[in-house]
Amino acid sequence: MNKYFLTLFLTAATAVSGFAQANISPAPAQSKLTYVLGAKLHLGNGTVIENGYLIFDKGKITGIGDATVVRLDMSKGELIQANGKHVYPGFIAPVTNLGLAEFESVKASLDFSEIGNLNPHIRSIIAYNTDSKVPATLRSNGVLMAQVTPQGGTVSGSSSVVQLDAWNWEDAAIKKDDAMHMSWPVTPKIRPGFGNRPPTLTPELLKERTQNSINELDQLFSEAKAYAETAKPAVTNARLAAMKNLFNGGQKLFINVDGQKDIIAAVNFAKKYQITPVIVGGDEAYLAIDFLKQNNVSVVVKQPHALPNVTDDDVNMPYKNAAVLVNAGLNVVISIDGYWQQRNLPFMAGTVAAWGLDPEKALQTITLNTAKVLGIDKTTGSLETGKDATFFISSGDALDMRSNHVEKAFIQGRDINLDNLHKQLDKKFSDKYNAQKQ
C-alpha cells in the first residue's frame, strides 16, 4: 500500500512540474527576412568577424560578412541591432540521455537503457520526450541541438540528433540513427575481500570474462556483417538488420573506452569490420595520438571537470586533455555526462580554453567539430551561407559563465522562447522576498 501511495505521489509531482512550463510552446516558422547587424560573429570554424552582419530567411542563412565594407538594403526585412554583442552557432551536446530521463529517483521517467547486454536494435529517437522541462534550460545557455543517446549494456543501440524546440520527436529529428553506441569490455580492477580474506575473483578469471565479452562482440559483428551482405535473408533478424548501416558507411560506431591499450584494441576491432569508429571518453587518448591520427579517429572528450582516473596522472590532465589532442591535429569534441548538466557544456569548452586551447578552437569542439562527427556539418555547426539559421545572440562571452547571457536564440530561423523552469522559479521567489522587504 505504501508503494502505491508513493507511486501516486511521484506521478502527481511529475505532472505538476510539467505544468510549470505549459506556456512554452515551440516557435512558429520564420515569417520575414531578418538582419542581425553590428555583432561580433564567431563563425564556429575558427573565423571571427569583429563587426558583422548576418541575414537569414526561411530558416536559412542567406548572407554573412563584414558590416563595415557592405552597404545593406534593410527596407524589406526586420532588423536586430546587436552592437557590442556576440553571435554564435548553436551549441551541440553529444552523447547525452537528454529527453530520455526526467527524474533520477523516479524509475518510470528513465527511458535510456534496456534489459540485456547486446541491444543494437534499440532506437533512442522514438523515446525522446519533447515535453521534457530540461531542454529549455539548455537553450538559455546556447545549447540548441543534442545527440540523444541510449545507454546500458555492451551495445546500447542507435542515437539520433535533435533540435531542442519541437512538438514531437518527428519534428525534432535532424538526423535519425546517426551512430551505434557500445562500451568496450575492460578488465575491472581487483577489489580486496573483507578483512584478510582474498578477493573473490582472480586476475585470470577477470581477464577470461573480458575476453569472453570481446568474443561475443566479435560474433555479433561477424553475423551482422554477413546479414548485411545477404540480399534477401531467409529469416528476418531485427538485431542484425539494425547494424546494416555500420557496414555501408551510414552509421559511425561510438565506442566508450578510456585506457590506451583498450583504445587501440577498440579501433582495431572497428577497422576489422571497416567501420568508422569514434572514441568516447578517451582519458588516455593523449598516449595514443599517433595511432589515432593514422586512423583518422575523432575523440569525444568527456567531463573536463573531473579528477584523473590514473593515480600517477597530472591532476590537471582532464582540463588539458582536449587541448593536447587538438593541438596534435585530432578532431576533438567535448561532452558532459547527464542531462541537466548539459547546460554547462559551453563552460566545459571555456575551461579547455583556459588550459591551452585557442578560444575559437575551443568553440569548435562544441560546434563544427561536433557537427562533423555527427554527420550534420553540411547544414549546421557553423555560420555559413546556405546552412540552417541556428544561432544565438549573447551580451557576453558564451564560454564564460560570468558574462554569458543569451538574449535571443533561433533554431532553423525560428525565434524560440528562452523562458524555462529555473527562470520561473527565480522570479517566483525573488518576488516573494522582495515583497517581504517592503
Short mmCIF file of C-alpha atoms in Angstrom, two decimals:
data_model
loop_
_atom_site.label_atom_id
_atom_site.label_comp_id
_atom_site.label_asym_id
_atom_site.label_seq_id
_atom_site.Cartn_x
_atom_site.Cartn_y
_atom_site.Cartn_z
CA MET A 1 0.00 0.00 0.00
CA ASN A 2 2.85 2.41 0.86
CA LYS A 3 4.43 1.73 -2.52
CA TYR A 4 1.09 2.53 -4.19
CA PHE A 5 0.81 5.95 -2.48
CA LEU A 6 4.48 6.73 -3.19
CA THR A 7 3.99 5.99 -6.89
CA LEU A 8 0.81 8.11 -6.95
CA PHE A 9 2.60 10.99 -5.24
CA LEU A 10 5.58 10.92 -7.61
CA THR A 11 3.27 10.74 -10.63
CA ALA A 12 1.39 13.80 -9.38
CA ALA A 13 4.67 15.64 -8.74
CA THR A 14 5.80 14.85 -12.27
CA ALA A 15 2.56 16.21 -13.69
CA VAL A 16 2.72 19.41 -11.62
CA SER A 17 6.32 20.08 -12.59
CA GLY A 18 5.38 19.62 -16.22
CA PHE A 19 2.57 22.22 -15.92
CA ALA A 20 5.14 24.79 -14.78
CA GLN A 21 6.25 25.16 -18.38
CA ALA A 22 2.97 24.54 -20.17
CA ASN A 23 3.13 28.05 -21.66
CA ILE A 24 6.39 27.37 -23.53
CA SER A 25 5.36 26.23 -27.00
CA PRO A 26 7.66 25.58 -29.96
CA ALA A 27 8.22 28.69 -32.04
CA PRO A 28 6.45 29.12 -35.39
CA ALA A 29 8.33 29.14 -38.70
CA GLN A 30 10.25 32.27 -39.67
CA SER A 31 7.87 34.69 -41.35
CA LYS A 32 10.11 37.51 -42.59
CA LEU A 33 13.63 38.24 -43.77
CA THR A 34 15.81 39.23 -40.79
CA TYR A 35 19.11 41.09 -40.41
CA VAL A 36 21.45 40.89 -37.42
CA LEU A 37 23.79 43.88 -37.51
CA GLY A 38 26.84 45.06 -35.61
CA ALA A 39 27.65 41.95 -33.54
CA LYS A 40 30.94 40.12 -33.17
CA LEU A 41 30.37 36.97 -35.22
CA HIS A 42 32.04 33.77 -34.06
CA LEU A 43 31.56 31.59 -37.13
CA GLY A 44 32.43 28.31 -35.43
CA ASN A 45 35.15 27.45 -37.96
CA GLY A 46 37.87 29.50 -36.28
CA THR A 47 36.98 32.78 -38.01
CA VAL A 48 35.79 35.89 -36.16
CA ILE A 49 34.22 38.98 -37.75
CA GLU A 50 34.50 41.88 -35.30
CA ASN A 51 31.66 43.95 -36.74
CA GLY A 52 29.49 41.71 -38.85
CA TYR A 53 26.12 41.23 -40.41
CA LEU A 54 24.04 38.07 -40.71
CA ILE A 55 20.97 37.70 -42.92
CA PHE A 56 18.56 34.79 -42.70
CA ASP A 57 15.30 33.94 -44.42
CA LYS A 58 13.01 30.90 -44.45
CA GLY A 59 15.21 29.20 -41.85
CA LYS A 60 18.48 29.51 -43.78
CA ILE A 61 21.44 31.90 -43.61
CA THR A 62 21.38 33.90 -46.84
CA GLY A 63 24.22 36.32 -46.18
CA ILE A 64 27.08 36.90 -43.75
CA GLY A 65 30.13 39.15 -43.70
CA ASP A 66 31.85 42.33 -42.52
CA ALA A 67 29.32 45.11 -41.94
CA THR A 68 31.97 47.82 -42.37
CA VAL A 69 32.55 47.06 -46.06
CA VAL A 70 28.99 46.30 -47.23
CA ARG A 71 26.00 48.58 -47.64
CA LEU A 72 22.80 46.68 -46.86
CA ASP A 73 19.27 47.46 -48.01
CA MET A 74 17.23 46.61 -44.94
CA SER A 75 13.94 48.10 -46.11
CA LYS A 76 12.39 44.70 -46.81
CA GLY A 77 13.19 42.91 -43.57
CA GLU A 78 13.36 43.07 -39.80
CA LEU A 79 16.48 44.46 -38.13
CA ILE A 80 18.09 43.16 -34.93
CA GLN A 81 20.66 45.70 -33.78
CA ALA A 82 23.36 43.79 -31.90
CA ASN A 83 26.19 46.28 -31.43
CA GLY A 84 28.69 45.10 -28.82
CA LYS A 85 27.12 41.65 -28.60
CA HIS A 86 28.27 38.20 -29.72
CA VAL A 87 26.69 35.81 -32.21
CA TYR A 88 27.48 32.08 -32.05
CA PRO A 89 26.30 28.98 -33.93
CA GLY A 90 24.04 26.82 -31.78
CA PHE A 91 26.00 24.56 -29.45
CA ILE A 92 25.59 20.79 -29.85
CA ALA A 93 25.52 18.40 -26.88
CA PRO A 94 26.83 14.95 -27.92
CA VAL A 95 26.36 11.61 -26.14
CA THR A 96 23.61 12.58 -23.72
CA ASN A 97 20.44 10.95 -22.41
CA LEU A 98 18.64 14.28 -22.64
CA GLY A 99 14.91 13.75 -23.20
CA LEU A 100 15.20 10.12 -22.10
CA ALA A 101 15.23 10.89 -18.38
CA GLU A 102 13.41 13.38 -16.18
CA PHE A 103 13.77 12.42 -12.50
CA GLU A 104 16.67 10.25 -11.35
CA SER A 105 14.61 8.96 -8.40
CA VAL A 106 11.54 8.02 -10.48
CA LYS A 107 12.20 4.85 -12.44
CA ALA A 108 9.19 5.34 -14.70
CA SER A 109 10.75 8.55 -16.07
CA LEU A 110 14.04 6.86 -17.01
CA ASP A 111 13.99 5.54 -20.56
CA PHE A 112 17.63 5.46 -21.65
CA SER A 113 18.53 1.78 -21.20
CA GLU A 114 17.04 -1.64 -21.87
CA ILE A 115 17.42 -5.08 -20.33
CA GLY A 116 20.13 -7.14 -21.96
CA ASN A 117 23.73 -6.72 -22.97
CA LEU A 118 23.60 -6.59 -26.78
CA ASN A 119 20.86 -4.23 -27.97
CA PRO A 120 21.80 -2.85 -31.41
CA HIS A 121 18.11 -2.70 -32.37
CA ILE A 122 17.27 -0.03 -29.75
CA ARG A 123 16.50 3.42 -31.19
CA SER A 124 16.62 6.40 -28.82
CA ILE A 125 14.70 8.76 -31.10
CA ILE A 126 11.29 7.14 -30.60
CA ALA A 127 11.63 7.54 -26.81
CA TYR A 128 12.74 11.19 -26.96
CA ASN A 129 10.40 13.37 -24.89
CA THR A 130 9.95 16.83 -26.40
CA ASP A 131 7.77 17.80 -23.42
CA SER A 132 10.67 17.43 -21.00
CA LYS A 133 11.33 20.57 -18.98
CA VAL A 134 15.11 20.11 -19.28
CA PRO A 135 15.85 21.24 -22.90
CA ALA A 136 14.54 24.76 -22.19
CA THR A 137 17.26 25.23 -19.55
CA LEU A 138 19.87 24.25 -22.13
CA ARG A 139 18.59 26.67 -24.75
CA SER A 140 19.14 29.52 -22.29
CA ASN A 141 22.88 28.78 -22.45
CA GLY A 142 23.04 28.37 -26.24
CA VAL A 143 22.77 24.57 -26.43
CA LEU A 144 20.28 24.20 -29.28
CA MET A 145 20.93 20.65 -30.51
CA ALA A 146 21.77 17.29 -28.95
CA GLN A 147 22.71 13.73 -29.80
CA VAL A 148 20.15 11.70 -27.84
CA THR A 149 21.97 8.52 -26.86
CA PRO A 150 20.90 5.19 -25.32
CA GLN A 151 22.98 3.70 -22.52
CA GLY A 152 23.47 0.38 -20.78
CA GLY A 153 24.92 -2.97 -21.83
CA THR A 154 27.84 -3.53 -24.17
CA VAL A 155 25.94 -2.49 -27.32
CA SER A 156 23.39 0.16 -26.33
CA GLY A 157 21.70 1.00 -29.64
CA SER A 158 21.41 3.94 -32.02
CA SER A 159 21.46 7.63 -31.17
CA SER A 160 19.81 10.44 -33.14
CA VAL A 161 20.46 14.17 -33.43
CA VAL A 162 17.63 16.53 -32.48
CA GLN A 163 16.96 20.26 -32.27
CA LEU A 164 15.62 21.37 -28.90
CA ASP A 165 12.38 23.14 -29.80
CA ALA A 166 9.76 20.79 -31.22
CA TRP A 167 6.25 19.42 -30.75
CA ASN A 168 7.28 15.76 -31.16
CA TRP A 169 10.27 13.60 -31.97
CA GLU A 170 9.48 13.61 -35.68
CA ASP A 171 9.72 17.42 -35.74
CA ALA A 172 12.81 17.39 -33.52
CA ALA A 173 14.89 14.94 -35.58
CA ILE A 174 17.77 16.44 -37.55
CA LYS A 175 19.46 13.11 -38.28
CA LYS A 176 17.96 9.78 -37.28
CA ASP A 177 20.14 6.84 -36.20
CA ASP A 178 23.40 8.71 -36.78
CA ALA A 179 25.54 6.31 -34.74
CA MET A 180 25.64 2.99 -32.88
CA HIS A 181 26.97 3.10 -29.31
CA MET A 182 28.92 0.47 -27.44
CA SER A 183 31.21 0.14 -24.43
CA TRP A 184 34.47 -1.69 -24.95
CA PRO A 185 34.87 -4.60 -22.46
CA VAL A 186 37.56 -3.72 -19.93
CA THR A 187 39.05 -5.92 -17.23
CA PRO A 188 37.98 -4.39 -13.89
CA LYS A 189 40.39 -3.77 -11.07
CA ILE A 190 40.58 -6.41 -8.36
CA ARG A 191 38.80 -5.46 -5.16
CA PRO A 192 40.15 -6.90 -1.90
CA GLY A 193 37.91 -9.05 0.26
CA PHE A 194 36.78 -8.20 3.77
CA GLY A 195 39.43 -8.45 6.45
CA ASN A 196 42.24 -10.78 5.44
CA ARG A 197 40.14 -12.79 3.02
CA PRO A 198 41.40 -12.91 -0.58
CA PRO A 199 39.35 -11.33 -3.39
CA THR A 200 36.56 -13.50 -4.73
CA LEU A 201 37.70 -13.05 -8.34
CA THR A 202 41.24 -13.74 -9.52
CA PRO A 203 43.03 -11.70 -12.24
CA GLU A 204 42.87 -14.71 -14.54
CA LEU A 205 39.10 -15.08 -14.13
CA LEU A 206 38.52 -11.36 -14.74
CA LYS A 207 40.62 -11.45 -17.92
CA GLU A 208 38.75 -14.54 -19.09
CA ARG A 209 35.41 -12.78 -18.58
CA THR A 210 36.61 -9.73 -20.51
CA GLN A 211 37.84 -11.88 -23.38
CA ASN A 212 34.52 -13.72 -23.44
CA SER A 213 32.73 -10.37 -23.80
CA ILE A 214 35.01 -9.41 -26.69
CA ASN A 215 34.35 -12.78 -28.31
CA GLU A 216 30.59 -12.15 -28.01
CA LEU A 217 31.05 -8.79 -29.73
CA ASP A 218 33.13 -10.39 -32.46
CA GLN A 219 30.43 -12.98 -33.09
CA LEU A 220 27.67 -10.34 -33.18
CA PHE A 221 29.53 -8.14 -35.65
CA SER A 222 30.52 -11.10 -37.83
CA GLU A 223 26.91 -12.24 -38.05
CA ALA A 224 25.67 -8.70 -38.66
CA LYS A 225 28.17 -8.16 -41.49
CA ALA A 226 27.14 -11.42 -43.14
CA TYR A 227 23.48 -10.49 -42.71
CA ALA A 228 24.09 -7.05 -44.26
CA GLU A 229 25.77 -8.64 -47.27
CA THR A 230 22.84 -11.01 -47.85
CA ALA A 231 20.43 -9.58 -50.42
CA LYS A 232 17.34 -11.37 -49.14
CA PRO A 233 17.85 -13.06 -45.75
CA ALA A 234 15.68 -16.14 -45.33
CA VAL A 235 14.87 -15.13 -41.75
CA THR A 236 14.42 -11.54 -40.55
CA ASN A 237 16.62 -10.64 -37.57
CA ALA A 238 15.89 -7.19 -36.12
CA ARG A 239 19.14 -7.00 -34.15
CA LEU A 240 21.34 -7.78 -37.12
CA ALA A 241 19.29 -5.65 -39.52
CA ALA A 242 19.75 -2.64 -37.21
CA MET A 243 23.52 -2.82 -37.74
CA LYS A 244 23.42 -2.73 -41.54
CA ASN A 245 24.35 0.95 -41.84
CA LEU A 246 27.53 0.38 -39.84
CA PHE A 247 28.95 -1.58 -42.75
CA ASN A 248 27.83 0.66 -45.61
CA GLY A 249 29.09 3.90 -44.03
CA GLY A 250 25.65 5.15 -43.00
CA GLN A 251 26.50 4.99 -39.30
CA LYS A 252 29.55 5.52 -37.14
CA LEU A 253 30.44 3.41 -34.13
CA PHE A 254 30.85 5.41 -30.91
CA ILE A 255 32.99 3.38 -28.51
CA ASN A 256 33.18 4.25 -24.82
CA VAL A 257 36.75 3.48 -23.80
CA ASP A 258 39.46 5.23 -21.75
CA GLY A 259 42.71 3.24 -21.43
CA GLN A 260 45.49 3.47 -24.01
CA LYS A 261 45.64 -0.26 -24.80
CA ASP A 262 41.86 -0.52 -24.81
CA ILE A 263 41.57 2.44 -27.22
CA ILE A 264 43.96 0.74 -29.65
CA ALA A 265 42.12 -2.58 -29.34
CA ALA A 266 38.72 -0.92 -29.90
CA VAL A 267 39.88 0.97 -33.01
CA ASN A 268 41.45 -2.17 -34.45
CA PHE A 269 38.19 -4.02 -33.80
CA ALA A 270 36.25 -1.41 -35.81
CA LYS A 271 38.86 -1.46 -38.60
CA LYS A 272 38.48 -5.23 -38.87
CA TYR A 273 34.88 -4.66 -39.99
CA GLN A 274 35.65 -1.49 -41.97
CA ILE A 275 33.57 0.62 -39.60
CA THR A 276 34.27 4.27 -38.77
CA PRO A 277 34.99 4.49 -35.01
CA VAL A 278 34.68 7.47 -32.68
CA ILE A 279 36.31 7.25 -29.26
CA VAL A 280 34.14 8.46 -26.36
CA GLY A 281 35.90 9.26 -23.10
CA GLY A 282 39.49 8.75 -24.16
CA ASP A 283 41.14 9.63 -20.85
CA GLU A 284 44.42 8.20 -22.15
CA ALA A 285 43.95 9.22 -25.79
CA TYR A 286 46.94 11.54 -25.40
CA LEU A 287 49.10 8.40 -25.08
CA ALA A 288 47.86 7.11 -28.46
CA ILE A 289 47.91 10.30 -30.53
CA ASP A 290 49.99 8.94 -33.43
CA PHE A 291 47.81 5.84 -33.70
CA LEU A 292 44.61 7.88 -33.67
CA LYS A 293 45.94 10.30 -36.29
CA GLN A 294 47.00 7.46 -38.58
CA ASN A 295 43.49 6.02 -38.41
CA ASN A 296 41.71 9.40 -38.62
CA VAL A 297 39.79 8.78 -35.39
CA SER A 298 37.83 11.57 -33.69
CA VAL A 299 37.68 11.75 -29.89
CA VAL A 300 34.73 12.83 -27.75
CA VAL A 301 36.37 14.06 -24.55
CA LYS A 302 34.03 13.59 -21.61
CA GLN A 303 33.78 15.64 -18.47
CA PRO A 304 36.76 18.06 -18.46
CA HIS A 305 35.74 18.96 -14.89
CA ALA A 306 36.91 15.72 -13.31
CA LEU A 307 39.77 14.04 -11.48
CA PRO A 308 42.19 11.82 -13.42
CA ASN A 309 41.44 8.11 -13.47
CA VAL A 310 45.08 7.11 -13.06
CA THR A 311 46.84 7.93 -9.78
CA ASP A 312 50.10 8.92 -11.48
CA ASP A 313 48.50 11.33 -13.96
CA ASP A 314 48.82 15.08 -13.71
CA VAL A 315 45.91 16.25 -11.55
CA ASN A 316 45.08 18.83 -14.24
CA MET A 317 45.13 16.33 -17.11
CA PRO A 318 41.33 16.29 -17.56
CA TYR A 319 41.49 20.06 -18.15
CA LYS A 320 44.40 19.75 -20.58
CA ASN A 321 43.36 16.62 -22.46
CA ALA A 322 41.29 18.30 -25.18
CA ALA A 323 43.95 20.94 -25.85
CA VAL A 324 46.69 18.32 -26.13
CA LEU A 325 44.65 16.33 -28.66
CA VAL A 326 43.52 19.33 -30.72
CA ASN A 327 46.99 20.85 -30.85
CA ALA A 328 48.30 17.46 -32.05
CA GLY A 329 45.90 17.60 -35.02
CA LEU A 330 42.98 15.41 -33.89
CA ASN A 331 39.30 16.26 -34.33
CA VAL A 332 38.04 16.68 -30.77
CA VAL A 333 34.54 17.10 -29.37
CA ILE A 334 33.62 17.99 -25.79
CA SER A 335 30.75 16.36 -23.95
CA ILE A 336 29.46 16.25 -20.40
CA ASP A 337 27.65 13.48 -18.51
CA GLY A 338 23.96 13.51 -17.70
CA TYR A 339 21.11 15.67 -18.98
CA TRP A 340 20.51 18.54 -16.54
CA GLN A 341 24.26 19.16 -16.61
CA GLN A 342 24.25 19.78 -20.37
CA ARG A 343 23.54 23.45 -19.71
CA ASN A 344 27.17 23.70 -18.52
CA LEU A 345 28.58 22.38 -21.80
CA PRO A 346 29.83 25.79 -23.04
CA PHE A 347 31.67 26.31 -19.77
CA MET A 348 33.48 23.00 -20.25
CA ALA A 349 34.77 24.45 -23.51
CA GLY A 350 35.70 27.61 -21.60
CA THR A 351 37.76 25.54 -19.16
CA VAL A 352 39.55 23.85 -22.06
CA ALA A 353 40.31 27.30 -23.49
CA ALA A 354 41.85 28.31 -20.16
CA TRP A 355 44.10 25.24 -20.25
CA GLY A 356 45.96 25.56 -23.51
CA LEU A 357 43.44 25.78 -26.36
CA ASP A 358 42.71 28.82 -28.51
CA PRO A 359 39.21 30.10 -27.60
CA GLU A 360 37.89 29.82 -31.17
CA LYS A 361 39.21 26.25 -31.40
CA ALA A 362 37.56 25.54 -28.05
CA LEU A 363 34.33 26.87 -29.56
CA GLN A 364 34.72 24.42 -32.45
CA THR A 365 34.70 21.49 -30.00
CA ILE A 366 31.00 22.16 -29.29
CA THR A 367 30.01 23.42 -32.77
CA LEU A 368 31.63 22.47 -36.08
CA ASN A 369 33.79 19.61 -34.78
CA THR A 370 30.70 18.06 -33.21
CA ALA A 371 28.66 18.57 -36.38
CA LYS A 372 31.35 16.78 -38.41
CA VAL A 373 31.41 13.80 -36.07
CA LEU A 374 27.61 13.58 -36.11
CA GLY A 375 27.42 13.96 -39.89
CA ILE A 376 25.35 17.17 -39.87
CA ASP A 377 28.07 19.69 -40.81
CA LYS A 378 26.52 20.39 -44.23
CA THR A 379 23.53 22.04 -42.57
CA THR A 380 24.72 23.25 -39.17
CA GLY A 381 27.70 23.65 -36.82
CA SER A 382 28.94 26.98 -38.22
CA LEU A 383 27.61 30.29 -39.50
CA GLU A 384 27.81 29.97 -43.28
CA THR A 385 25.59 30.91 -46.19
CA GLY A 386 23.18 28.09 -47.03
CA LYS A 387 23.27 26.49 -43.58
CA ASP A 388 20.41 26.44 -41.08
CA ALA A 389 19.87 29.69 -39.20
CA THR A 390 20.51 28.01 -35.86
CA PHE A 391 22.38 30.51 -33.71
CA PHE A 392 22.07 32.77 -30.68
CA ILE A 393 22.96 36.27 -29.54
CA SER A 394 24.73 36.76 -26.21
CA SER A 395 25.62 40.00 -24.48
CA GLY A 396 28.87 38.41 -23.28
CA ASP A 397 31.36 35.59 -23.89
CA ALA A 398 29.27 32.43 -24.22
CA LEU A 399 32.11 30.24 -22.90
CA ASP A 400 32.37 32.28 -19.69
CA MET A 401 29.70 31.61 -17.08
CA ARG A 402 30.25 35.07 -15.56
CA SER A 403 29.39 37.01 -18.71
CA ASN A 404 27.30 34.63 -20.83
CA HIS A 405 23.75 35.93 -21.23
CA VAL A 406 21.74 34.61 -24.14
CA GLU A 407 19.28 37.30 -25.23
CA LYS A 408 17.85 35.73 -28.38
CA ALA A 409 18.14 32.30 -29.99
CA PHE A 410 16.98 30.92 -33.32
CA ILE A 411 16.56 27.31 -34.44
CA GLN A 412 16.21 26.94 -38.21
CA GLY A 413 15.20 30.61 -38.30
CA ARG A 414 12.51 30.27 -35.63
CA ASP A 415 12.73 32.82 -32.81
CA ILE A 416 12.50 30.48 -29.82
CA ASN A 417 11.20 31.16 -26.32
CA LEU A 418 14.04 31.40 -23.79
CA ASP A 419 11.87 31.04 -20.71
CA ASN A 420 12.48 27.98 -18.54
CA LEU A 421 11.62 26.47 -15.18
CA HIS A 422 14.73 27.90 -13.50
CA LYS A 423 13.85 31.43 -14.58
CA GLN A 424 10.26 30.95 -13.46
CA LEU A 425 11.34 29.77 -10.02
CA ASP A 426 13.87 32.60 -9.75
CA LYS A 427 11.15 35.15 -10.48
CA LYS A 428 8.67 33.48 -8.14
CA PHE A 429 10.93 33.51 -5.10
CA SER A 430 12.51 36.87 -5.94
CA ASP A 431 9.01 38.33 -5.89
CA LYS A 432 8.38 36.62 -2.56
CA TYR A 433 11.45 38.04 -0.82
CA ASN A 434 11.09 41.44 -2.41
CA ALA A 435 7.52 41.58 -1.08
CA GLN A 436 8.77 40.74 2.42
CA LYS A 437 11.23 43.65 2.34
CA GLN A 438 8.50 46.16 1.64
#
